[in-house]
XYZ file of C-alpha atoms in Angstrom:
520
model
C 128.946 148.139 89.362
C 128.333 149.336 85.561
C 130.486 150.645 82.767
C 131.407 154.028 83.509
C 131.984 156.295 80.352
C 132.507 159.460 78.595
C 129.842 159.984 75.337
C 129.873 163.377 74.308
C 129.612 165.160 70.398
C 126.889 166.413 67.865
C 126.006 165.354 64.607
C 127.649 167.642 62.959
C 131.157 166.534 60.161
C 132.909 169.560 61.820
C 132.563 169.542 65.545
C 133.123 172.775 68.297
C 135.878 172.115 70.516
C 134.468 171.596 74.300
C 136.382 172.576 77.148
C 136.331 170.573 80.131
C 135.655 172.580 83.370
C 138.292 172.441 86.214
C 135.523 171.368 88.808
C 135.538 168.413 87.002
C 138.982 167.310 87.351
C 138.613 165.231 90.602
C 135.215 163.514 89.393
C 136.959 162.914 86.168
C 139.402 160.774 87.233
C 137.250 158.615 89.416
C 134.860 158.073 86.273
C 137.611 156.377 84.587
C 136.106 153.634 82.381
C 136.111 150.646 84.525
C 134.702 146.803 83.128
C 132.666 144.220 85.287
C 134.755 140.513 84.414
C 132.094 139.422 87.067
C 128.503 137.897 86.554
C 125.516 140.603 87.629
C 123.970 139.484 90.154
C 120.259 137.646 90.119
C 119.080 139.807 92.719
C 120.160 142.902 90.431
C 118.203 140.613 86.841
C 115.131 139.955 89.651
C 114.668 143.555 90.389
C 115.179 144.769 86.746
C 112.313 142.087 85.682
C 109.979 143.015 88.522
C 109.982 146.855 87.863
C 110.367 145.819 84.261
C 106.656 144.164 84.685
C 105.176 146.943 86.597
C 106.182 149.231 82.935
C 108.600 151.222 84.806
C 111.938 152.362 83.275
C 114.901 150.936 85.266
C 116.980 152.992 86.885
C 120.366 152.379 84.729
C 123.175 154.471 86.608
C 126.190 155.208 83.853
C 128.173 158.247 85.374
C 129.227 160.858 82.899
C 131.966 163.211 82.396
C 130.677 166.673 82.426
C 131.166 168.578 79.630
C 130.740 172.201 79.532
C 128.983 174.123 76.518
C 131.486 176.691 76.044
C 132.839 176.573 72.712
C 136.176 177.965 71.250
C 134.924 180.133 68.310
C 134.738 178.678 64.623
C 137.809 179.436 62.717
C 137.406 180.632 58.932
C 139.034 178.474 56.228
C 139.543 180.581 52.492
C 137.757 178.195 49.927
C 141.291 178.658 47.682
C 143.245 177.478 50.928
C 145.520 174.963 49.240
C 145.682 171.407 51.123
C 148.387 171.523 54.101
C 151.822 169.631 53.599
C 152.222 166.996 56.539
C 154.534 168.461 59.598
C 155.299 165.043 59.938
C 157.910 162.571 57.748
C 157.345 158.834 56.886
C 160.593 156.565 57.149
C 159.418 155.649 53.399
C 162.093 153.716 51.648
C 162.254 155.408 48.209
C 165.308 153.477 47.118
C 163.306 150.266 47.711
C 160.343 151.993 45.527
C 162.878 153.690 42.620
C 164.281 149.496 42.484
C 160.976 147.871 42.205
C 159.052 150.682 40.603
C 157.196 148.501 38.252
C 156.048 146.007 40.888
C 155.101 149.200 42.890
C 152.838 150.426 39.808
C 151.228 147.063 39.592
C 150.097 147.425 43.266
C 149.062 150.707 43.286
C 146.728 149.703 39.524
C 145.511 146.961 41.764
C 144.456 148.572 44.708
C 143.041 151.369 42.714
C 145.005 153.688 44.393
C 145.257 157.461 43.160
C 148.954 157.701 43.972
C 150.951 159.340 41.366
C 154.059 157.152 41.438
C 155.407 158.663 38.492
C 155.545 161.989 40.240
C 157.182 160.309 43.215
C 160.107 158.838 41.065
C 160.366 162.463 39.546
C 160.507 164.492 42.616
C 162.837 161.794 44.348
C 165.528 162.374 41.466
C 165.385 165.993 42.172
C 165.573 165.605 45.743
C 169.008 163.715 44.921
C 170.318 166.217 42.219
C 169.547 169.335 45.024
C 171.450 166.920 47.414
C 174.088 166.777 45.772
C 174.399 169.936 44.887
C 174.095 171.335 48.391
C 177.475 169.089 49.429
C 178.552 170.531 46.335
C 178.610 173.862 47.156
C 179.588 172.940 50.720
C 182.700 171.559 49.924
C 183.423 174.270 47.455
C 182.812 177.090 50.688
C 185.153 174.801 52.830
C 188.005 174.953 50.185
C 187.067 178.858 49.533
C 187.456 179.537 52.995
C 190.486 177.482 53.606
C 192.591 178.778 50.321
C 191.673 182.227 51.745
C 192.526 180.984 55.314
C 189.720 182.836 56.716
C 190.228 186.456 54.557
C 187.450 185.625 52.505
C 185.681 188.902 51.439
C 182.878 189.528 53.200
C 180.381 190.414 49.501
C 181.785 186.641 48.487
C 181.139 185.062 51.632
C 177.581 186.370 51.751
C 176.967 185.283 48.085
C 178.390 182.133 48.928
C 176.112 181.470 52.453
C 173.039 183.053 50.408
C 173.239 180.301 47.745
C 173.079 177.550 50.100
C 170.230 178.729 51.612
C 168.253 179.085 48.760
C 168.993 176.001 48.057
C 168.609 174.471 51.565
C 165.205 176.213 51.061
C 164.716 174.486 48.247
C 165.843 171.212 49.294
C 163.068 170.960 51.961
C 160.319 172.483 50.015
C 160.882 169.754 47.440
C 161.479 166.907 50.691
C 157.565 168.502 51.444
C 156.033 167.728 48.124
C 158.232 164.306 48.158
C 156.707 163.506 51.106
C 153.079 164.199 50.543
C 152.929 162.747 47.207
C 154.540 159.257 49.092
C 152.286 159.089 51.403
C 149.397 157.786 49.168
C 151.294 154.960 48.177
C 149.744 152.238 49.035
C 151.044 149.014 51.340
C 152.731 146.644 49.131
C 150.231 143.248 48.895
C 150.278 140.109 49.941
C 150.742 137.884 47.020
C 148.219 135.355 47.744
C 145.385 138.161 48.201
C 143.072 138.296 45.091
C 143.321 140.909 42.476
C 140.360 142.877 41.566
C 137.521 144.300 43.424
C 134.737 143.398 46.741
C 133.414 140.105 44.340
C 136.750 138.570 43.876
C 137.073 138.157 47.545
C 137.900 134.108 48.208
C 135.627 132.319 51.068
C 138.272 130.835 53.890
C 135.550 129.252 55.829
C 132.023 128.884 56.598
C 130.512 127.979 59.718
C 126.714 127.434 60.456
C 124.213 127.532 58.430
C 120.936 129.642 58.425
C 118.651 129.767 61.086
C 115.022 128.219 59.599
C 112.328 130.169 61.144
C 108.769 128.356 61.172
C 107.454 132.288 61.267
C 107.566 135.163 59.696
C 111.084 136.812 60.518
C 111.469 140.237 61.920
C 114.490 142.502 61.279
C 115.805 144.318 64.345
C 114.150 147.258 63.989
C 110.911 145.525 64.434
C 112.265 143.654 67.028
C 113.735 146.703 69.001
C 110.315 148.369 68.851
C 108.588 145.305 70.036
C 110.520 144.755 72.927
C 111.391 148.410 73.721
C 114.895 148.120 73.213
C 115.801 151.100 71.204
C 114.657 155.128 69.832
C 116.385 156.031 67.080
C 113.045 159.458 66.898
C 114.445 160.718 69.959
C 118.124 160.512 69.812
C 117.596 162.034 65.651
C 116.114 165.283 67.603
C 118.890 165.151 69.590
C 121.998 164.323 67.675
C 120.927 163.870 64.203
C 119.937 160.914 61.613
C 121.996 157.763 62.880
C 122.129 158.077 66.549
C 120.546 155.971 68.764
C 119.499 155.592 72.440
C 119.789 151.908 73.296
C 117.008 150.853 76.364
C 116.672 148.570 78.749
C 117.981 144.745 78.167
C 119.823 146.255 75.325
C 122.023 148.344 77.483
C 122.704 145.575 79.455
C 123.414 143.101 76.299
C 125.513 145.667 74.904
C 127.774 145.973 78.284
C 127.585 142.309 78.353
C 128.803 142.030 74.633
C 131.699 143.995 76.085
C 132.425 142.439 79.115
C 132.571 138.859 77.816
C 134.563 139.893 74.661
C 136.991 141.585 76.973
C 137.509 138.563 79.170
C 137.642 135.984 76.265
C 140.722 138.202 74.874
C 142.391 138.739 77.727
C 143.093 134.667 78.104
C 144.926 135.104 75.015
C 147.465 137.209 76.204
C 146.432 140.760 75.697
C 146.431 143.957 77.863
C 143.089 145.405 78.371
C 142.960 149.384 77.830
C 140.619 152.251 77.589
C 141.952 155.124 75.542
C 141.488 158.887 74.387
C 138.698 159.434 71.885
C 140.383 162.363 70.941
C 143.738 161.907 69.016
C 145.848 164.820 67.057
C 144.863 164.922 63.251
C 148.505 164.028 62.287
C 148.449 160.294 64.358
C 145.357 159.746 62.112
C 147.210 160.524 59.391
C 150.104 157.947 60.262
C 147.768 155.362 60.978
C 146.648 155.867 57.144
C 143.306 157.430 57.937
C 142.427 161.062 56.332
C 141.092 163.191 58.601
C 139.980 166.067 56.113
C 138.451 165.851 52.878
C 135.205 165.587 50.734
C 134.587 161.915 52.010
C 136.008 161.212 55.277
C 135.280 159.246 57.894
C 136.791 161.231 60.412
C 134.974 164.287 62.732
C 137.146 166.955 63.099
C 137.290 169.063 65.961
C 136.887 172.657 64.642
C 139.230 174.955 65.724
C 141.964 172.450 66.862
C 144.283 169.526 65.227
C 142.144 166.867 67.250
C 139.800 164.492 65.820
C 137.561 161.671 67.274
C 138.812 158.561 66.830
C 136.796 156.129 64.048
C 138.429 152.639 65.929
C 141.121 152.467 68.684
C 143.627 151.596 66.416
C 144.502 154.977 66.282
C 145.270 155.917 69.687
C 146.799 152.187 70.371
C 148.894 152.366 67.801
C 150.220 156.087 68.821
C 151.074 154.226 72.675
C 154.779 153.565 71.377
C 154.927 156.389 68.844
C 158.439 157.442 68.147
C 160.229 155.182 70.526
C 162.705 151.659 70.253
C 161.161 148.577 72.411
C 163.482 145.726 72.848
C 162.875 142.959 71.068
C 162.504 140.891 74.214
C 159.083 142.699 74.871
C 157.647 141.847 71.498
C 154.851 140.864 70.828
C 152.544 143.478 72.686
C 149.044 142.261 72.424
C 146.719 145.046 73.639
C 142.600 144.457 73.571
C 141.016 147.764 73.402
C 137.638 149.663 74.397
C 136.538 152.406 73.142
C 133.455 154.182 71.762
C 133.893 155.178 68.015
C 132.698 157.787 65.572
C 132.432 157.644 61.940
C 130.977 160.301 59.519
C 129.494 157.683 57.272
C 130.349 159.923 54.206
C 127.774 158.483 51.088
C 126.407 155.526 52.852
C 122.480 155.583 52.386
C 119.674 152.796 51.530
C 117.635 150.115 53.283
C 121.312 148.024 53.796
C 122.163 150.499 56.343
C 118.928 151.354 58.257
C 118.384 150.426 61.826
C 121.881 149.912 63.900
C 123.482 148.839 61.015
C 125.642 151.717 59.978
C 125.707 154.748 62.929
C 127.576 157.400 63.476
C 128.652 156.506 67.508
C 129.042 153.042 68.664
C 130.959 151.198 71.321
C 133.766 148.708 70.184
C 136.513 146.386 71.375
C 139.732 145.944 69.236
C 142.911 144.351 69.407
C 146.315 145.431 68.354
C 149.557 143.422 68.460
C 152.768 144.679 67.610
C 155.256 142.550 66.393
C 158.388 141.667 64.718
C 158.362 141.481 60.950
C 159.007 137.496 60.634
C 156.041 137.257 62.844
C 153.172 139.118 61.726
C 152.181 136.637 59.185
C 151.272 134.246 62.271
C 149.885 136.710 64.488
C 147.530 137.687 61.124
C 146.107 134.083 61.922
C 145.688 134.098 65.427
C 143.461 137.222 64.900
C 141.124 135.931 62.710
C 141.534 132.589 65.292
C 140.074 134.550 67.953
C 137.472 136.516 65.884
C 136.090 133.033 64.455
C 136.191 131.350 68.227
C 134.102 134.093 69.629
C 131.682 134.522 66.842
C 131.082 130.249 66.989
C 130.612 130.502 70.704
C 128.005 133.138 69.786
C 126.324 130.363 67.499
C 126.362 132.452 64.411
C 126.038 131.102 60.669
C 129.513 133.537 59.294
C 131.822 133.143 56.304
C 135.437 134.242 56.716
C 136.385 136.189 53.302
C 140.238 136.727 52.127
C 139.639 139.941 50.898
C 140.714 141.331 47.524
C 143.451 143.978 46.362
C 141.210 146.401 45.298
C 138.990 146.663 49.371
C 142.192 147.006 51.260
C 142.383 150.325 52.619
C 146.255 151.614 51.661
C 147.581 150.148 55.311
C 146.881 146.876 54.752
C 149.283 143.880 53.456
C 146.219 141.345 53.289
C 143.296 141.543 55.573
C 140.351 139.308 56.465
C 136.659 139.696 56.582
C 134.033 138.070 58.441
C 130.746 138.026 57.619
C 127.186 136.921 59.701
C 124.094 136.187 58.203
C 121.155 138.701 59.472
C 117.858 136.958 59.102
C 116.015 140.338 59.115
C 117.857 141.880 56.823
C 118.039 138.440 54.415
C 121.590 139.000 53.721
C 125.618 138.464 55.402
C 126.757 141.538 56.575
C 130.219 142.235 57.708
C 130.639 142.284 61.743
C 134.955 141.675 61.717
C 138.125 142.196 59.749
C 141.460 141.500 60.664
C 144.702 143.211 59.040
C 148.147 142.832 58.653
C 149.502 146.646 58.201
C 153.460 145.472 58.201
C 155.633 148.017 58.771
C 153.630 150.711 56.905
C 151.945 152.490 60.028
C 155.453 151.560 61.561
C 157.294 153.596 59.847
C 155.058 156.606 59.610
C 154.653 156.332 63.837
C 158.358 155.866 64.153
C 158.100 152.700 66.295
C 161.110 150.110 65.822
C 162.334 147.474 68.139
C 166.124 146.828 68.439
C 167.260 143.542 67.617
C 168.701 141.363 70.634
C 171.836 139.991 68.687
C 174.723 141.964 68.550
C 175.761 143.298 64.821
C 178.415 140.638 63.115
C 180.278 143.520 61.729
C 183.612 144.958 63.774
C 182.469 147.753 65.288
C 184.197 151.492 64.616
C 186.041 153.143 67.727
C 183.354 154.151 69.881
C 180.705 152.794 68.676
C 178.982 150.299 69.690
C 177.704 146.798 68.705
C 174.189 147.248 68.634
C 172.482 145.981 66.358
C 170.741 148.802 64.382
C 166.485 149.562 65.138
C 164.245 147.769 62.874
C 160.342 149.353 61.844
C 157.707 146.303 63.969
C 155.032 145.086 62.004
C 151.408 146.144 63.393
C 148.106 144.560 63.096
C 144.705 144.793 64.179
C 141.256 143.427 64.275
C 137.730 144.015 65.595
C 136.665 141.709 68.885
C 133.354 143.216 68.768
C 131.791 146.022 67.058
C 128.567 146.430 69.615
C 125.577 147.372 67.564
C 125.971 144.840 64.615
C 126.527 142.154 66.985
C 123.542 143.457 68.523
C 121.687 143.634 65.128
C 122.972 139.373 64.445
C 121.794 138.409 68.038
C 118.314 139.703 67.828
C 117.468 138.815 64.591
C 119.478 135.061 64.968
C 117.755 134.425 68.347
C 114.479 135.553 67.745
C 111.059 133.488 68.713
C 107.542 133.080 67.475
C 106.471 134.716 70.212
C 108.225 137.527 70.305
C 111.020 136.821 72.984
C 114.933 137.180 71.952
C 117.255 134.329 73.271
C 120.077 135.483 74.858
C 122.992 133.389 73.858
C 123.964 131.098 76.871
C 128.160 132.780 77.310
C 126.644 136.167 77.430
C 124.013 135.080 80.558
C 126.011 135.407 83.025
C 127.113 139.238 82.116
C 123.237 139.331 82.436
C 123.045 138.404 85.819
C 121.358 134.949 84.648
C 118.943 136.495 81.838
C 117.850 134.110 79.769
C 115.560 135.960 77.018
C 114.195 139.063 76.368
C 110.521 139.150 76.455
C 108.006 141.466 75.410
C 106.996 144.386 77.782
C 103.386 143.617 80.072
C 100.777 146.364 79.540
């Protein structure tokens, strides 16, 4: 059995829309992604090695969805097209912001956020002047209408409707500009997180120390040439600069990675899923990720509101979109995989050669929903799990409280961890862990009802429920494949030549114990 999965995309930041054939519908649901919790089996590692000595490729099988190469045609966008308002609205509590406006500007300073409060505050007032107008001129129709018990003449009655639908109209153009303009407000912070930029970040922990080599050390690209592990020439001809094919033992390290991060999660409590890698533009937008724009992460499929997903936080956090969960089923702990895809906008020098920063890559995360009083807690537990597997891994990593000013705008506090990659001579970041609160809450509509009963008296015919309040969500990277693939190679190399394989991953390797240099 092997991991069975969908790959598909070009290297292109705007992408043509694919359509799926309808022969495929039958093969496509048997080639649903399915994980081995099992060991390979030594006969499988014993005929790998022997055609492995004999220099012939072995015969991985990994099913794929078929994928037609029809394309819907490229739609034209006017270079003056203005920016489109969100057809969605945040639950954003703008009394809570108008109260504590000048903690509110402190954050947003600190974060170095480009949110124009002050516009906020100003287009909220108006939005509560046209309010009140509107009921104004309501209640002045009513009485009109009533005085005149129904004789109303007609020219006064159609002044009278026309007026409030201007300024109906005008309400919810100004609820629109309201609405964008809040949405790049920034999470509030946590108040122990560190105020400034990525070098006032605070060290939690270290673990390890350095590997000493008695040798001269080899980064992984080296490494992956040397033991034929990787071709970065090939897949650039075929995708583009930052695509990879991975080969031999690294295809099965990298569905070992997987395997034995999955079941390490899962005895923590967590449901294992597989989800879309396609997602609607506006539940990246909830999540707090911008889909369009001069420097985004995020491939857009041309032609459609779809994008591909950058981490399964997006289409995890969209399972409960717009619904109320009891607060008996709280928390829900999902562990995710999915493959990922990430423009990599501006990122360029020798820091991100190699499988260091790509464009595709497999990764598991997890996801926990909770309630509010609780996310603090389940923030810890995160990095908890992050820091066990990582130590069972034997790597030499630093755990980093990040500061104010590297928190994407989701994030109440999140933490970092970092591994130190021989071959490149420096940590580099292979983890983070946030608590988002109840900011992607509230834009993804997801509340959980309370299980006591309200204390007040309820009205006739109502009932006493308590009212819905926004979960807190959070989420944090198991294992992002390639880096931990860059940290194993380069941690575990020897002098001559052979990679270690780290002794939990063995038996998701069918027993491998190293991976040796190819016979001629």
């Amino acid at each position: 059995m092997g991991l069975q999965c969908c790959l598909g995309g070009t290297a292109l930041h705007t992408l043509k829309l694919a359509a799926i054939p309808s022969s495929s519908t039958s093969s496509s649901s048997s080639s649903s992604c399915r994980f081995v919790f099992g060991p390979l089996s030594r006969a499988f590692t014993s005929r790998f090695l022997s055609r492995h000595n004999r220099s012939q490729r072995p015969p991985f099988l990994l099913p794929l969805r078929a994928l037609s190469v029809s394309a819907a045609p490229p739609t034209k966008t006017s270079p003056d097209e203005k920016v489109a308002k969100p057809q969605w609205k945040a639950a954003i509590d703008f009394k809570w912001i108008t109260d504590n406006k000048d903690a509110v500007a402190a954050n947003v300073r600190n974060r170095n956020s480009n949110a124009n409060l002050e516009l906020v505050l100003e287009l909220y007032e108006k939005m509560l002047d046209l309010q009140k107008e509107v009921e104004r001129l309501r209640k002045e129709r009513n009485a009109v209408a009533n005085k005149m018990k129904g004789k109303l003449e007609p020219s006064e009655r159609q002044k009278l409707i026309e007026e409030g639908k201007n300024l109906k109209e005008e309400l919810l153009s100004l609820e629109e500009d309201l609405q964008q303009e809040a949405q790049c407000i920034p999470n509030i912070t946590h108040p122990d997180v560190p105020i400034g930029g990525e070098e006032c970040a605070i060290t939690r922990k270290t673990v390890g120390s350095p590997c000493k080599f008695s040798f001269p050390v080899k980064d992984h690209l080296q490494l992956g040439k040397e033991l034929d592990l990787f071709d970065f020439d090939a897949a650039s001809e075929v995708s583009g600069s930052k695509f990879y094919y991975l080969k031999n033992e690294a295809v099965m390290l990298e569905m070992a990675l997987v395997n034995w991060t999955l079941s390490q999660v899962i005895k923590n409590g967590f449901t294992p899923l597989t989800t879309p890698e396609l997602v609607r533009s506006s539940v990246v937008e909830k999540c707090g990720f911008q889909p369009r724009g001069d420097n985004t992460q995020v491939y857009s499929i041309e032609g459609s509101d779809q994008c591909l997903i950058g981490t399964a936080e997006i289409p995890v956090g969209g399972i409960h979109m717009d619904s109320i969960l009891s607060e008996s089923s709280l928390p829900l702990k999902y562990v995710a995989f999915s493959h990922c895809f990430r423009t990599e906008a501006g990122a360029a020098g020798t820091a991100t050669r190699g499988l260091y920063r790509v464009h595709q890559f497999s990764k598991v995360e997890m996801f926990i929903l909770c309630r509010p009083d609780e996310s603090d807690f389940y923030h810890e537990e995160l990095i908890r799990i992050e820091e066990d597997l990582f130590s069972s891994l034997g790597l030499h990593y630093k755990t980093l409280d990040m500061a104010s000013g590297d928190l994407g705008a989701p994030a109440y506090r999140k933490y970092d961890i970092e591994a130190w990659m021989p071959g490149l001579e420096r940590f580099g970041e292979i983890s983070s862990a946030s608590n988002c609160t109840d900011y992607q809450s509230r834009r993804l509509g997801i509340r959980y009802r309370p299980s006591e009963p309200s204390g007040a008296t309820p009205k006739k015919g109502k009932s006493n429920l308590a009212p819905p309040q926004f979960v807190h969500t959070l989420n944090a990277t198991a294992c992002a494949v390639p880096r931990m693939i860059v940290c194993l190679l380069e941690n575990y190399q020897q002098e001559n030549g052979c990679v270690i394989i780290p002794e939990p991953l063995r038996p998701f390797m069918g027993g491998l114990e190293l991976i040796a240099p190819k016979s001629r």
